[in-house]
Short mmCIF file of C-alpha atoms in Angstrom, two decimals:
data_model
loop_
_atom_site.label_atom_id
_atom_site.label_comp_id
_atom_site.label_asym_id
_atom_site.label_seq_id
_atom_site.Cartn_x
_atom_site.Cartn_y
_atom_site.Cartn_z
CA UNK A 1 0.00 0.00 0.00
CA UNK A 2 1.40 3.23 -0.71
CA UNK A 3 2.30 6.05 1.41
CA UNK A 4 -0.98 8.54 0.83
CA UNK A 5 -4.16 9.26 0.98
CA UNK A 6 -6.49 10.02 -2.16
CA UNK A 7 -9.70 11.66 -0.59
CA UNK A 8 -10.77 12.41 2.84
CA UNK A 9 -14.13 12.46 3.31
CA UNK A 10 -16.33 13.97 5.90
CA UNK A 11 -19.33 13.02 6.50
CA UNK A 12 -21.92 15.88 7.62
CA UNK A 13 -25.90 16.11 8.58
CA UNK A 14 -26.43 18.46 5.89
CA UNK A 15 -24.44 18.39 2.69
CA UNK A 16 -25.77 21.91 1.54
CA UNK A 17 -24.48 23.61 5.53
CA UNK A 18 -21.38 21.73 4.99
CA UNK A 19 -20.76 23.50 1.75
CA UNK A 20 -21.86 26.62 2.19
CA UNK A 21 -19.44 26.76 5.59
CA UNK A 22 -16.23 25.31 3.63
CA UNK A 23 -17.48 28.03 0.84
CA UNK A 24 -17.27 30.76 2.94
CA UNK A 25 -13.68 30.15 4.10
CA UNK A 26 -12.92 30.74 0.68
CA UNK A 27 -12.95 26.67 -0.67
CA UNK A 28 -14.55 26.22 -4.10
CA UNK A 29 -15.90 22.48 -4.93
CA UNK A 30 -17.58 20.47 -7.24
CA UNK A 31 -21.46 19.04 -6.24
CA UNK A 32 -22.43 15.27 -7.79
CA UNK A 33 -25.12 13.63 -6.30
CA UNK A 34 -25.54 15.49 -2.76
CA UNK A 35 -21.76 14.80 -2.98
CA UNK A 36 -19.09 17.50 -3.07
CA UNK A 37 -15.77 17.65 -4.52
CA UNK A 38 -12.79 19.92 -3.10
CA UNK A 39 -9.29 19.77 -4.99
CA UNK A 40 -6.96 20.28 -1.98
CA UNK A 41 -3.64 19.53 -2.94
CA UNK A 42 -2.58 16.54 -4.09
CA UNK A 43 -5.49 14.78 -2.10
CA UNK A 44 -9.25 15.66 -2.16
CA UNK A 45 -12.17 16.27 0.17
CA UNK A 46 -15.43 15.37 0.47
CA UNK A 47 -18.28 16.28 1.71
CA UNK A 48 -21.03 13.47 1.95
CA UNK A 49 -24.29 12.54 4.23
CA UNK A 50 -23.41 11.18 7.56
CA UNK A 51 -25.42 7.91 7.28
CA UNK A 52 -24.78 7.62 3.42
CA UNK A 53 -21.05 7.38 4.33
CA UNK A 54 -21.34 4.93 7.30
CA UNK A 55 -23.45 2.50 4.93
CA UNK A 56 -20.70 2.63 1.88
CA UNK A 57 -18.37 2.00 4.82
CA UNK A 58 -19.72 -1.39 6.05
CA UNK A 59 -20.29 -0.03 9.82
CA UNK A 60 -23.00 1.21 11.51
CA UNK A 61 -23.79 4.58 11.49
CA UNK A 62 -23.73 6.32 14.94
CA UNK A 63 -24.66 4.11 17.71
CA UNK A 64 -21.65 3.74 20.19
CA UNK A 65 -20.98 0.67 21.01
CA UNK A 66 -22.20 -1.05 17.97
CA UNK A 67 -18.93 -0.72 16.12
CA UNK A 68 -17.95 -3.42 13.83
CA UNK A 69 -14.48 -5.62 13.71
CA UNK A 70 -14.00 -7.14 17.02
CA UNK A 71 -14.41 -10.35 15.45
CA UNK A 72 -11.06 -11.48 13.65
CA UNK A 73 -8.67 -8.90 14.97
CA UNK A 74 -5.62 -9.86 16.02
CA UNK A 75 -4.97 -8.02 18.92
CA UNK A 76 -4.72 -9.40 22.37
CA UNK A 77 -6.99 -8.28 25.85
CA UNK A 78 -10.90 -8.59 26.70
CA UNK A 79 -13.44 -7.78 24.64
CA UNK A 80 -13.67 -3.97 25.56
CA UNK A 81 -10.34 -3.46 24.22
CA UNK A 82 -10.90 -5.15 21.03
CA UNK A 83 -13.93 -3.11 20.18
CA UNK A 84 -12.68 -0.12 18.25
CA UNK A 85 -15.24 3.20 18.10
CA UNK A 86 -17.72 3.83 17.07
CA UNK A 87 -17.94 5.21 13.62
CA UNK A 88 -16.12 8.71 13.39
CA UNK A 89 -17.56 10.38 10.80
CA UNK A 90 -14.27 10.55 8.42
CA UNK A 91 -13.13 8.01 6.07
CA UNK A 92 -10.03 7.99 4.11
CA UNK A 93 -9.52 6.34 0.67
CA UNK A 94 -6.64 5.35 -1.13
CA UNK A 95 -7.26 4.46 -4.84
CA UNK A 96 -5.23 2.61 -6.67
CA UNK A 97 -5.34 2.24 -10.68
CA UNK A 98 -6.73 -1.28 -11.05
CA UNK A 99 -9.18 -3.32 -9.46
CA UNK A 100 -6.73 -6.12 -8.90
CA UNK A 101 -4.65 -3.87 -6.98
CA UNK A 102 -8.31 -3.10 -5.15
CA UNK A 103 -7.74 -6.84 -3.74
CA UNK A 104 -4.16 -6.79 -3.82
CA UNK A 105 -4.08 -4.21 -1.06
CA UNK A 106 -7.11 -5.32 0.92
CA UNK A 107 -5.61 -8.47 1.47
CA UNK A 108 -2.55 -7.18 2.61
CA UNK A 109 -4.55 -4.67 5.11
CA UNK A 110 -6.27 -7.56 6.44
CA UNK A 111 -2.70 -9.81 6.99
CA UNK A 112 -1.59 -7.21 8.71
CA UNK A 113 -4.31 -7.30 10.90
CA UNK A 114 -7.30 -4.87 9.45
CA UNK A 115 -10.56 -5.43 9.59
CA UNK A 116 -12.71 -5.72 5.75
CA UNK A 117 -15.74 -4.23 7.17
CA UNK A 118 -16.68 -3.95 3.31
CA UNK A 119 -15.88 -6.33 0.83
CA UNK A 120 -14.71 -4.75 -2.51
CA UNK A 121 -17.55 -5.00 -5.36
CA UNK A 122 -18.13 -2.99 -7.67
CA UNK A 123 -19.90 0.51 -7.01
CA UNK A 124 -22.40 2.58 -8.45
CA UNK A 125 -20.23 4.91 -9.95
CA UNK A 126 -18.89 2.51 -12.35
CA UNK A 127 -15.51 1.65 -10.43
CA UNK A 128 -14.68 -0.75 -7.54
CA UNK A 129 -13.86 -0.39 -4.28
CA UNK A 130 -13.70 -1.99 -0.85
CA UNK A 131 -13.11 -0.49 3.13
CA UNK A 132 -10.91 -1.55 6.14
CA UNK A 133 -10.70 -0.48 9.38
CA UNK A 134 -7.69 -0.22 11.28
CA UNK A 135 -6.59 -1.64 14.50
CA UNK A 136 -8.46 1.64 15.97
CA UNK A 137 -11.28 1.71 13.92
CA UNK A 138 -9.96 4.21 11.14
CA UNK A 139 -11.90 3.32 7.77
CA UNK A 140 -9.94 3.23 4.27
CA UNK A 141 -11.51 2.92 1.41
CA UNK A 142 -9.34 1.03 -1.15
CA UNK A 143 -11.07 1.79 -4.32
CA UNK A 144 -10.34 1.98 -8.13
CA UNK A 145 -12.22 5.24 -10.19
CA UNK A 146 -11.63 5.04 -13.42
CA UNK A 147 -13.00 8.86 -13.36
CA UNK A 148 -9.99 10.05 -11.64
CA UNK A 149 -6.67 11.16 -12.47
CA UNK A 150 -3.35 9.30 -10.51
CA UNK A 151 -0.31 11.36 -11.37
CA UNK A 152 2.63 8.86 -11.38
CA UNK A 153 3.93 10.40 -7.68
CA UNK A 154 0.22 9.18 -6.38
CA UNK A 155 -1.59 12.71 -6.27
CA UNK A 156 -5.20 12.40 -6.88
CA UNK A 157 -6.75 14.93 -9.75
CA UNK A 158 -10.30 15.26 -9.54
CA UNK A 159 -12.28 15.35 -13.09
CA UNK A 160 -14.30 18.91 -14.16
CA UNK A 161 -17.56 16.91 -13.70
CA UNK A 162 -19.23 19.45 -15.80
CA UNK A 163 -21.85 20.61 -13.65
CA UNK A 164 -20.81 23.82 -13.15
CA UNK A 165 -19.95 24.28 -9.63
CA UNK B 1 -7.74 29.54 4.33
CA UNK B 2 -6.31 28.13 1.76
CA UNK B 3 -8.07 24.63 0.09
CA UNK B 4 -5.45 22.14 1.76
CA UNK B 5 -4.99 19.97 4.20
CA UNK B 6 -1.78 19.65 6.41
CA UNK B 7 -1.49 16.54 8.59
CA UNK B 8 -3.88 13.69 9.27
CA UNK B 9 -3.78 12.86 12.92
CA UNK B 10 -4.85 9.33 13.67
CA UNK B 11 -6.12 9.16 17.19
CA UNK B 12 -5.01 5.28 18.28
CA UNK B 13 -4.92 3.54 21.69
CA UNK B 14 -1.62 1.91 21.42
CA UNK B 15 0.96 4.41 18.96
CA UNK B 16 3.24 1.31 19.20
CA UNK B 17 0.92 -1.41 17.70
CA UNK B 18 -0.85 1.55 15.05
CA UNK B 19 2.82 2.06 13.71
CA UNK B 20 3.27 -1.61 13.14
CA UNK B 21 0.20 -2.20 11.65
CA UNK B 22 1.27 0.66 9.08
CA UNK B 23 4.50 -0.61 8.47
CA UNK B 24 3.29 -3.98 7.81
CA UNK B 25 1.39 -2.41 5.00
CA UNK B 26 4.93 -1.55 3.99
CA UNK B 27 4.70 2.35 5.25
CA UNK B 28 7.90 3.82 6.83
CA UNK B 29 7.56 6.64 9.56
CA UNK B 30 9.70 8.58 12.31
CA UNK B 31 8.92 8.53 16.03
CA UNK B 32 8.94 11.50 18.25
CA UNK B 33 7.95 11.41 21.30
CA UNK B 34 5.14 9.05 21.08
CA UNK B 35 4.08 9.83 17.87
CA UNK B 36 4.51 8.71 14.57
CA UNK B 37 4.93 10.82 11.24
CA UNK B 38 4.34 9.38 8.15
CA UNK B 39 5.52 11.68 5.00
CA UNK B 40 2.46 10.90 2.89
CA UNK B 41 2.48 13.09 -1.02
CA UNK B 42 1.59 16.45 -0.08
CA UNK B 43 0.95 16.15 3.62
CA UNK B 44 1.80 13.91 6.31
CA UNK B 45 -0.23 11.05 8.25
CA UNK B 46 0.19 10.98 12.13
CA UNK B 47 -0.02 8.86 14.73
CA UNK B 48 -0.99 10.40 18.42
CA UNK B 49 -2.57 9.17 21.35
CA UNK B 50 -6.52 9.58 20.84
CA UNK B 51 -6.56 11.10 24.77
CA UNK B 52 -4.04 13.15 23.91
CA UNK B 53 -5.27 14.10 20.78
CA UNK B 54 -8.67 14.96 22.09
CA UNK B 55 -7.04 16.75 25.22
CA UNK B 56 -5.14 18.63 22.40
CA UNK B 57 -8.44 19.39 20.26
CA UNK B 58 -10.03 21.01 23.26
CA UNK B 59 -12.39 18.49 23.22
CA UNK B 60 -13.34 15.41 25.57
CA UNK B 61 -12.14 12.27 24.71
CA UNK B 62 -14.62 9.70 23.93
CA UNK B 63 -17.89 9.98 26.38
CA UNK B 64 -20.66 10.66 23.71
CA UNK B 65 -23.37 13.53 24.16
CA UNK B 66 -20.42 15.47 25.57
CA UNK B 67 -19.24 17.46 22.77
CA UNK B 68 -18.41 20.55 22.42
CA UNK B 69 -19.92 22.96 20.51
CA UNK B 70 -23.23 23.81 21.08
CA UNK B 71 -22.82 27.09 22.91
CA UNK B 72 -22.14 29.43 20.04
CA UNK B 73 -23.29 27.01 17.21
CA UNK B 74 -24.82 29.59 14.64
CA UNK B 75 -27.12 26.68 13.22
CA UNK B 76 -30.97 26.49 14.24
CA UNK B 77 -32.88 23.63 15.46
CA UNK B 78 -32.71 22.72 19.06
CA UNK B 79 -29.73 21.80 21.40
CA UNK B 80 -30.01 18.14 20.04
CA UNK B 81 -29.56 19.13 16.40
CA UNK B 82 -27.03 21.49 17.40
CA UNK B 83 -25.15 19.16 19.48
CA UNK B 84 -21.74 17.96 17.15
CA UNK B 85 -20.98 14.64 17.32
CA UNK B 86 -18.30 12.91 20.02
CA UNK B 87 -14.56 12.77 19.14
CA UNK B 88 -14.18 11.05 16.15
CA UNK B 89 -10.64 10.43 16.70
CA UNK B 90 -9.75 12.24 13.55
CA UNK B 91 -8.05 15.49 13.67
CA UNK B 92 -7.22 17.50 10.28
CA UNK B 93 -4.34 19.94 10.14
CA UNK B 94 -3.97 23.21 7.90
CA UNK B 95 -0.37 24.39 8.55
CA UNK B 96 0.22 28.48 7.64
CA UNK B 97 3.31 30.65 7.40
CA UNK B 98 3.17 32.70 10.60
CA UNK B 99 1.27 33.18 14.01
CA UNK B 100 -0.56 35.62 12.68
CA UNK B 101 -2.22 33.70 9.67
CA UNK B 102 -3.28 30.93 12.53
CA UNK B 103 -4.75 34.05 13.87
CA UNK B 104 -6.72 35.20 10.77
CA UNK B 105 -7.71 31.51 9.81
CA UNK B 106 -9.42 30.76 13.32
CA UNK B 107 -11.26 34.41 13.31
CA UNK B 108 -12.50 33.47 9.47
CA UNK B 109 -13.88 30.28 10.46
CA UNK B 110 -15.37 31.21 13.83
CA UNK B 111 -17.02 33.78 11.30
CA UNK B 112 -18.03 31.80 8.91
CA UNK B 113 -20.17 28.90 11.80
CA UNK B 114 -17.20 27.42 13.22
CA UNK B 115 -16.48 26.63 17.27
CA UNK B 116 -13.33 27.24 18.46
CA UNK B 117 -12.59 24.62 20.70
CA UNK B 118 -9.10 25.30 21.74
CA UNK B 119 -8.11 28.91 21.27
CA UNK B 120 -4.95 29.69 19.46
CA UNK B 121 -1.59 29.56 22.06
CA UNK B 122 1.57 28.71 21.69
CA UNK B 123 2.88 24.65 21.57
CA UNK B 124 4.92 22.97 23.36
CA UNK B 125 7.11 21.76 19.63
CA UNK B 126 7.43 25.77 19.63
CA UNK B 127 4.76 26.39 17.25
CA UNK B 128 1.62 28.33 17.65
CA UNK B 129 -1.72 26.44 16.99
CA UNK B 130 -5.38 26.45 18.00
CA UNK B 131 -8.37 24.13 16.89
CA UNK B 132 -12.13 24.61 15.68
CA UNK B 133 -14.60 22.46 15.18
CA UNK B 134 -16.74 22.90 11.87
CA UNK B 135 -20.26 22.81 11.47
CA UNK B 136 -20.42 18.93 11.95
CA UNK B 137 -17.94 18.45 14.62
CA UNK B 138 -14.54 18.01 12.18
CA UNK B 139 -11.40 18.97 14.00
CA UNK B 140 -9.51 21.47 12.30
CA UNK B 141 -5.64 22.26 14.14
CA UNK B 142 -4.60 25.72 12.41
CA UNK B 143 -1.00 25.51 13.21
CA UNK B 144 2.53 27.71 12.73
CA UNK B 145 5.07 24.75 13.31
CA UNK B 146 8.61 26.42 12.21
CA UNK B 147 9.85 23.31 11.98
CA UNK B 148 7.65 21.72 9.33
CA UNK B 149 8.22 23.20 5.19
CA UNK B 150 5.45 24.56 3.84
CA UNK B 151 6.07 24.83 -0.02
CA UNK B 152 5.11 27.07 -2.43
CA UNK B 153 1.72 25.15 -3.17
CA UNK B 154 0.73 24.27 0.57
CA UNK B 155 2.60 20.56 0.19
CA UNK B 156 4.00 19.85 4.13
CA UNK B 157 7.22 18.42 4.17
CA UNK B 158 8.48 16.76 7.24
CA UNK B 159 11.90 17.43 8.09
CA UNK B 160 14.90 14.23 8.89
CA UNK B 161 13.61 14.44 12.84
CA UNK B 162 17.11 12.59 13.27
CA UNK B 163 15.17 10.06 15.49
CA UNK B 164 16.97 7.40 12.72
CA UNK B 165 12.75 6.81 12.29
#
């Protein structure tokens, strides 16, 4: 897996509040779908519903508690210990630039002791993708969109999706 | 404030077994003082304490319904709408050029709905840094860290912490 991160997305009660807050400290995005795009460097962010994300994400959405992976992980003590947070509201994806390497680097996230709380498939946006958590709960979306750039040093280029803002 | 992000801190329970877990996925970090920095493209992914991270944030640690925030929330609805979500155990960094930018950024987002949750001061790394919360409860550390390299296009570049990693 390599060393970066492709998107970070938050995941907020109200896509339209979340925008219009980012948008008046000056950030200028791209809306899909109740979805919005920021460039931010070599990396973008996201804005996306709360629940929406927590689904995509394999884990439950807010309960506390409830949190998915204790089963499988490799880590030692009672059952307390094992049971990482409850859902955070941020998920980070690395994408790769094949959907072998999708599979390639879940598998390798779960020898080294991840959690799949989603198993890669294809998505609805035409490309494939998958999520781990980490031995503290932190989700990663390993996915593969064919509708966006990888530079050869990893930076991710998001696409003028032609909706005008 | 510029449309970057900084650092992504990782709150974990155990920094040693999080680093390990990221190195078996073939990562390669330096250690300082119980945390882990991971150069990752244009910013860097850390590893910190989730206690101390919190602590850090200005915000409590894991109890849920205890979140900061809702005094001074500019959003409607009542205090259960207005009520951000606990710690997620993510905290974003947006690194700027002096003390006085961390300044500006803070006021601009406190104007624009944000919560200040830890009021700017200076660090104990020698830097100058305080932390808001955005309109969903997202951790934002504005920071002045001298020691970090802030390029020309906002990419963070860790220095050789001479820790031999």
């Amino acid at each position: 897996m390599e060393q970066r991160i492709s998107l970070v997305t938050l995941g907020v009660a109200d896509v339209a509040r979340a925008r219009a807050f980012y948008e008046r400290l000056g950030w200028r995005g791209q809306e899909v779908e109740d979805t919005v795009f920021f460039q931010a460097g070599c990396l973008a962010v996201v804005l996306w519903g709360r629940e929406k994300l927590a689904a995509d994400s394999g884990v439950p959405g807010s309960a506390p508690g409830t949190a998915p992976g204790t089963a499988g992980t490799p880590t030692g003590g009672d059952a307390a210990e094992q049971r990482p947070p409850a859902f955070g509201g941020i998920v980070l994806a690395h994408n790769v630039r094949s959907a072998r390497e999708v599979d390639e680097v879940l598998a390798a996230a779960e020898r080294a002791g991840a959690t799949v709380t989603r198993a890669a498939a294809t998505t609805f946006y035409g490309g494939y993708a998958g999520t781990f958590a980490d031995p503290d709960g932190h989700l990663w979306e390993v996915a593969h969109n064919p509708g966006f750039t990888l530079e050869e040093d990893g930076s991710l280029v998001l696409p003028d999706f032609g909706t005008g803002g």
